Amino acid sequence: MSVIEYTTPSFDLSEEVLLLRDAVREIGEREILPTAAKRDHDHAFPAEIMKKLAEAELMGMLIPEAYGGTAIGNLALSVVLEEINYFDASVGVTLSVHNSLCASPISRFGSHDQKSRYLPRLAKGELLGAYALTEPDAGSDSANLRLKAEKRSDRWVLNGTKIWITSGDRAGLMVVFARTDSAAPKAKGISAFIVETGWKGFKVGKVEEKCGLRSSSTVEIHCEDLEVPDENLLGELNGGFKVAMDTLDGGRIGIASQSLGIHRACLDASIKYAKERQQFGQPIAEFQAIQWKIADMATDLDAARMLTHRAAVMRDRAVPCSREAAMAKSFASRACNRAADEAVQIHGGAGYTKDFPVERFFRDARITEIYEGVTDIQRLVIARSLLK
Ligand code: CAA
């Protein structure tokens, strides 16, 4: 018998999700697309757009209704993220991190008190969420993290640095992973904390200037004697690595969905350009070399979407999906980068300029293979699950 079962849950989109998709598409066309290129140029954070997304109830998609969310789930979130990223991947990552890396772990691991205090505000968009795992010496090897949390009576005192934190200077709330037992083996001495960024000792450091996703913010965070009350320990003491990894299973479905959105934008732009652009007396769409590129881009997109929706449905059904999320992310992100590369190629010199959006898609696509676990880490997760 094969070690890998044939897992194909049905993932037809419900009427509710289709209506949501259409509504989000309308928001994207009206509110996001017209200013996307300018925001990218100006490195301008999409604060106003995030408010609109909150009004559209997109900030609490993984939050239970009892705590103010819609609890519509990971499949719906994937569909929404594909739409948003189609228009602007900077807005897309901000929304994805908020839902899947901050609201989700609090919903899944938080106490009733933590959920009551924070989830309604996250759902309303009063607080933007972030997730702080990575450190200078803990990138792919996240269990090597050093940011220290020391217990002093009824509170924890955090000291150390986090890097590459999406929305770190905009967020009101952050799930921060810290070492609470230095004697324990790497992953066994880590705990998760819910940190309000307004607390004393929370400092924003270097603001990264990035190749793509230029209107999302990515910053360094310093915790300098940052005091966190004991009641903000998220999950079990020294059980934080599992919180981090479980959260990333969901986050990776989000980044796979982001890849779908950028990919589809590349495909649509390429089809449009290929029909308009004339060379050798005919639209370049008439040439087989262009047709094959378009055909491969479309086939890859469908395959990537099926993998992504499968992982999302499994997560919604509480079926373990680390492998499937890793498959979705590694396949969708690489397919997206191939599509972005081909989209620029189809546009020729025009695609290398700011006159056409594929230049932005090309820059934005690159990160999908890097954050929330580089492609080789996804392959490691897949391979370990097969070889154990
Ligand atoms: N769910 C629950 N628990 C999990 C898990 C999961 N998906 N994966 C692993 N664990 C548990 C294991 O079962 C193990 O527990 P036990 O010892 O009790 O069995 C424990 O966690 C340690 O697991 P590993 O031995 O597999 O740990 P490792 O040190 O070998 O690391 C890794 C595994 C897959 C390489 C992991 O470190 C990893 O995913 N690295 C990449 C980090 C990453 O994705 N960073 C992204 C940063 S966030 C970001 O980019 C956000 C942003 O702002 C956009």
Coordinates of N, CA and C in Angstrom, one line a residue, residues 133-134 137-146 179 186 190 241 244-245 248:
L133 N 8.0 35.4 14.9 CA 8.8 34.1 15.1 C 10.2 34.3 14.8
T134 N 10.5 34.8 13.6 CA 11.8 34.8 13.0 C 12.8 35.7 13.8
D137 N 19.1 34.6 14.1 CA 19.7 33.3 14.0 C 18.7 32.2 14.0
A138 N 17.4 32.6 13.7 CA 16.4 31.6 13.6 C 15.4 31.9 12.5
G139 N 15.9 31.5 11.3 CA 15.1 31.7 10.1 C 14.3 30.4 9.8
S140 N 14.9 29.6 8.9 CA 14.4 28.3 8.6 C 14.4 27.4 9.9
D141 N 15.5 27.7 10.7 CA 15.6 26.9 11.9 C 14.9 27.7 13.1
S142 N 13.6 27.7 13.0 CA 12.9 28.6 13.9 C 13.0 28.1 15.4
A143 N 13.2 26.8 15.6 CA 13.4 26.3 17.0 C 14.6 26.9 17.7
N144 N 15.5 27.5 16.9 CA 16.7 28.1 17.5 C 16.5 29.5 18.1
L145 N 15.3 29.9 18.2 CA 15.0 31.3 18.6 C 15.5 31.6 20.0
R146 N 16.0 32.8 20.2 CA 16.6 33.2 21.4 C 15.9 34.3 22.3
R179 N 11.8 32.2 24.2 CA 12.4 31.0 25.0 C 12.1 31.2 26.4
K186 N 15.9 22.6 22.1 CA 15.4 23.7 21.3 C 13.9 23.9 21.3
I190 N 10.1 26.7 24.2 CA 9.5 27.9 23.6 C 8.0 28.1 24.0
F241 N 6.2 26.1 20.4 CA 6.6 25.7 19.1 C 5.5 25.0 18.3
A244 N 3.3 27.6 17.0 CA 4.0 28.3 15.9 C 3.8 27.5 14.6
M245 N 4.0 26.2 14.7 CA 4.0 25.3 13.5 C 2.5 25.1 13.1
L248 N 1.5 28.0 11.3 CA 2.1 28.1 9.9 C 1.4 27.2 8.9

